[in-house]
Amino acid sequence: MDIKANLELVKKTFLNQECLLVAVSKTKPLEDLKTAYSAGIRDFGENKVQELQVKQPEMPDDVKWHMIGHLQSNKVKYIAPFVHLIHGVDSFKLLREINKQGKKINRKINVLLQMHIAEEETKFGFDQGELDEMLTNPDFLSLSHVKIQGLMGMATFTENNDQVRKEFRSLKTLFEELKSRPLPEFVQLEDISMGMSGDYLIAQEEGSTMVRIGSAIFGGRS
């Protein structure tokens, strides 16, 4: 497995070179992360808190750690001091817990709100109604230790590219609609995280600013 060559291949195919590549290193050994690091990668995505805790001290300080998996509220405290961005904030309860842990250590934690855009029931995320309810909740305005820097969404796992495109487009539409609303200062909509190894080109066509790519770089799950 030539990680460096894979990275070069993937980057060459990017339609938007400004789009951030988050290398999804979950289940991969440290040697693989170090190889990707030496090839210029600084943003790594993990989906388990325990694995993140083990890898973080072993990697250089300028690595930016992305928590891309489903995060349980009781695990937030373990990654709050160092996580760069939490992609999958899928409930107000979780957002409040991140804010609480950020307050404890006097650190503003960057997050993305995960929207449920797929037609699969298994995907996590807010629906439109839940999002609107949260944004108009008076408690929402009191969040002082989070920065909501955008939205994240995962398309349906399907061969039907038209469906994937439609789902990504719906996220982009929502993103633009939200940007036109009067929002508190800690909501600064800069990023749309959508697209993985199988659909990142469609995601980029539909306006993604951040893609999460694992198997195309590191190979299948180990």
C-alpha positions in Angstrom: 0.0 0.0 0.0 1.7 3.2 -1.2 0.0 5.9 0.9 2.1 8.7 -0.6 1.2 7.7 -4.2 -2.5 7.3 -3.3 -2.5 10.8 -1.8 -1.0 12.3 -4.9 -3.5 10.5 -7.1 -6.5 11.6 -4.9 -5.3 15.3 -4.8 -4.8 15.3 -8.6 -8.5 14.4 -9.1 -9.7 17.2 -6.9 -12.0 19.6 -8.8 -11.4 22.3 -6.1 -7.8 22.4 -4.7 -9.1 24.7 -1.9 -11.2 21.9 -0.6 -9.7 20.5 2.6 -8.7 16.8 2.6 -9.3 15.1 5.9 -7.4 11.8 5.9 -9.6 9.3 7.6 -7.2 7.2 9.6 -9.6 5.3 11.8 -8.4 1.7 12.5 -5.0 2.5 10.8 -1.7 2.0 12.6 0.4 5.0 13.6 3.0 4.2 10.9 0.4 4.9 8.3 -0.5 8.2 9.8 3.2 9.1 10.0 3.6 8.3 6.3 0.7 10.5 5.4 2.1 13.2 7.7 5.4 13.1 5.9 3.5 13.4 2.6 2.0 16.7 3.8 -1.2 15.7 5.5 -2.0 17.6 8.7 -5.8 16.9 9.1 -6.7 13.4 10.3 -10.1 12.0 11.0 -10.9 9.5 13.7 -14.3 8.0 14.6 -13.6 6.6 18.1 -12.6 8.6 21.1 -10.4 5.9 22.5 -8.4 5.6 19.4 -8.0 9.4 19.2 -6.7 9.5 22.7 -4.1 6.9 21.9 -2.9 8.4 18.7 -2.9 12.1 19.6 0.2 12.1 21.9 2.1 10.0 19.4 1.8 12.4 16.5 3.4 15.9 16.0 1.7 18.9 17.7 0.7 20.5 14.4 -1.7 17.7 13.5 -5.4 18.8 13.5 -7.6 16.1 14.8 -11.1 15.7 13.4 -13.7 13.7 15.3 -15.8 12.3 12.4 -17.8 9.5 14.1 -20.9 9.6 16.2 -19.8 11.2 19.5 -21.5 10.3 22.8 -21.9 13.1 25.3 -20.1 11.3 28.1 -16.9 11.0 25.9 -16.6 14.7 25.0 -14.4 15.5 28.0 -11.6 13.2 26.7 -11.1 15.1 23.5 -12.1 18.6 24.4 -8.6 19.8 25.2 -7.1 19.0 21.8 -9.8 18.2 19.1 -9.6 20.6 16.1 -13.1 20.0 14.8 -16.1 17.8 15.8 -18.0 16.9 12.6 -20.9 15.0 13.9 -22.9 17.2 16.3 -26.3 15.7 15.9 -28.3 16.9 18.9 -28.7 20.0 21.1 -27.8 17.8 24.1 -24.4 17.0 22.6 -23.8 20.6 21.6 -24.5 21.7 25.2 -22.1 19.1 26.6 -19.3 20.3 24.2 -20.0 23.9 25.4 -19.8 22.7 29.0 -16.5 20.9 28.5 -15.1 23.9 26.6 -16.1 26.2 29.4 -14.3 24.0 32.0 -10.9 24.4 30.2 -11.6 27.9 28.7 -11.4 26.7 25.1 -13.8 27.4 22.2 -14.4 24.1 20.4 -15.1 24.1 16.7 -18.0 22.0 15.6 -20.1 21.2 12.5 -23.8 20.5 12.8 -24.7 17.1 11.2 -27.8 17.2 9.1 -29.7 14.1 8.2 -29.8 14.3 4.4 -29.7 10.6 3.4 -32.7 8.4 2.8 -31.3 5.7 5.1 -32.6 5.5 8.6 -29.2 4.6 10.0 -27.6 8.0 9.5 -27.5 10.4 12.5 -28.3 14.1 12.3 -30.7 16.9 12.7 -33.7 17.2 10.5 -34.9 20.7 9.5 -37.5 20.9 12.3 -35.0 20.0 15.0 -32.5 22.5 13.7 -35.0 25.3 13.6 -36.2 24.4 17.1 -32.6 24.5 18.4 -31.8 27.8 16.7 -34.8 29.5 18.3 -34.2 28.0 21.8 -33.2 30.8 24.2 -30.6 28.4 25.7 -28.9 28.2 22.3 -27.9 31.9 22.5 -26.0 31.3 25.8 -23.5 29.0 24.2 -20.1 30.7 24.9 -17.5 28.0 24.3 -18.4 26.5 20.9 -18.0 27.9 17.4 -20.4 26.4 14.8 -18.3 26.6 11.7 -20.6 24.9 9.3 -22.7 21.8 8.4 -21.8 18.2 7.7 -23.9 15.5 5.9 -23.5 12.0 4.6 -25.2 10.8 1.5 -27.1 7.5 1.1 -24.7 4.6 0.4 -25.9 3.9 -3.2 -24.7 3.5 -6.8 -27.3 6.1 -7.8 -25.2 9.2 -8.3 -28.3 11.3 -9.0 -29.6 10.6 -5.5 -26.2 11.4 -3.9 -26.1 14.7 -5.9 -29.6 15.6 -4.8 -28.7 15.0 -1.2 -25.5 17.0 -1.3 -27.4 19.8 -3.1 -30.0 19.9 -0.4 -27.3 20.4 2.2 -25.7 23.2 0.2 -29.2 24.9 -0.2 -29.8 24.7 3.6 -26.3 26.1 4.2 -27.0 29.1 2.0 -30.4 29.6 3.5 -29.0 29.5 7.0 -26.3 32.1 6.1 -29.0 34.5 5.1 -30.5 34.4 8.6 -29.6 36.6 11.6 -27.5 34.2 13.7 -25.5 34.6 16.9 -21.8 35.5 16.6 -20.6 32.0 17.4 -22.4 30.6 14.3 -20.0 31.4 11.5 -20.9 29.2 8.6 -17.7 28.7 6.7 -17.6 25.0 5.9 -19.7 22.2 4.4 -18.2 18.8 5.1 -19.6 16.3 2.6 -18.0 13.7 0.5 -16.0 10.5 1.2 -13.8 8.1 -0.9 -16.8 7.1 -3.2 -18.5 10.4 -3.7 -16.1 13.3 -3.0 -16.1 14.5 -6.7 -19.8 14.9 -6.7 -19.6 16.6 -3.3 -17.0 19.0 -4.6 -19.2 19.8 -7.6 -22.0 20.6 -5.2 -19.9 22.9 -3.1 -18.1 20.9 -0.4 -15.3 22.7 1.3 -14.1 19.6 3.2 -13.9 15.9 2.2 -13.2 12.9 4.4 -11.2 10.3 2.6 -10.0 7.0 4.1 -9.9 3.9 1.9 -8.7 5.7 -1.3 -5.6 6.8 0.8 -5.0 4.0 3.3 -6.7 1.1 1.6 -9.6 -0.9 3.1 -10.2 -1.3 6.8 -7.6 -3.2 8.7 
